[in-house]
Amino acid sequence: MRPGERVVTGFPADAGQDALAKLESGSTEEERKDAKDGGGAGGQQAAASAGVMMRLIVTMVWRRLIRNPNTYASVVGLTWSLISFRFHVAMPALVKNSISILSDAGLGMAMFSLGLFMAVQPKIIACGNKVAAVTMAIRFLFGPAVMAATSAAVGLRGTLLRVAIVQAALPQGIVPFVFAKEYNLHAAVLCTGVIFGMLIALPIALVYYIILGLL
């Protein structure tokens, strides 16, 4: 074969290019199909893993609830209240005074824990100014609004409705912070809500009292 001569294969050049293009297009479609199948499998795996994670969370919360003495104390207290109301049974003075002492001690220890938590924070407003503002707005604006709507829906009118709205504007309790700290769920937000809620609760309650008295 001389230099410069072309080898004749018996197939036109256009036919070879067409075959190559079809082959490439076929492989591209197969890759897209595989990618789609892989994406569907990935979505199914993600859904399955989300379901497993949800079951794990529910199981963990249930185990912590059944190990928490507060759960049993609430059940026992509710049971005793029903029995006492139904059969007019009075609690013995010794038991009543013991429960009162434990209640006072628990409240003091909760406040002490709140103070320790605030002391180790790098800032006075541990959760940030924006989150603190949203927390105060939810507590002192959204809370009374929801209370007013639900109270009016069940038929409360007059003085009872005003009392319900003012009570909804009272500061956040200490117990939610105790549970938030125990389960490590947004304890900084609850801590800020309790501290600053106590500081601004009195003027806000007075404002609600004056406004509702004028209506």
PDB file of C-alpha atoms in Angstrom, residues 1-6:
ATOM      1  CA  MET A   1       0.000   0.000   0.000  1.00  0.00           C
ATOM      2  CA  ARG A   2       1.389   3.312  -1.114  1.00  0.00           C
ATOM      3  CA  PRO A   3       1.556   6.332   1.159  1.00  0.00           C
ATOM      4  CA  GLY A   4      -1.449   8.600   0.850  1.00  0.00           C
ATOM      5  CA  GLU A   5      -3.800   5.858  -0.352  1.00  0.00           C
ATOM      6  CA  ARG A   6      -7.017   5.243   1.590  1.00  0.00           C
TER       7      ARG A   6
END
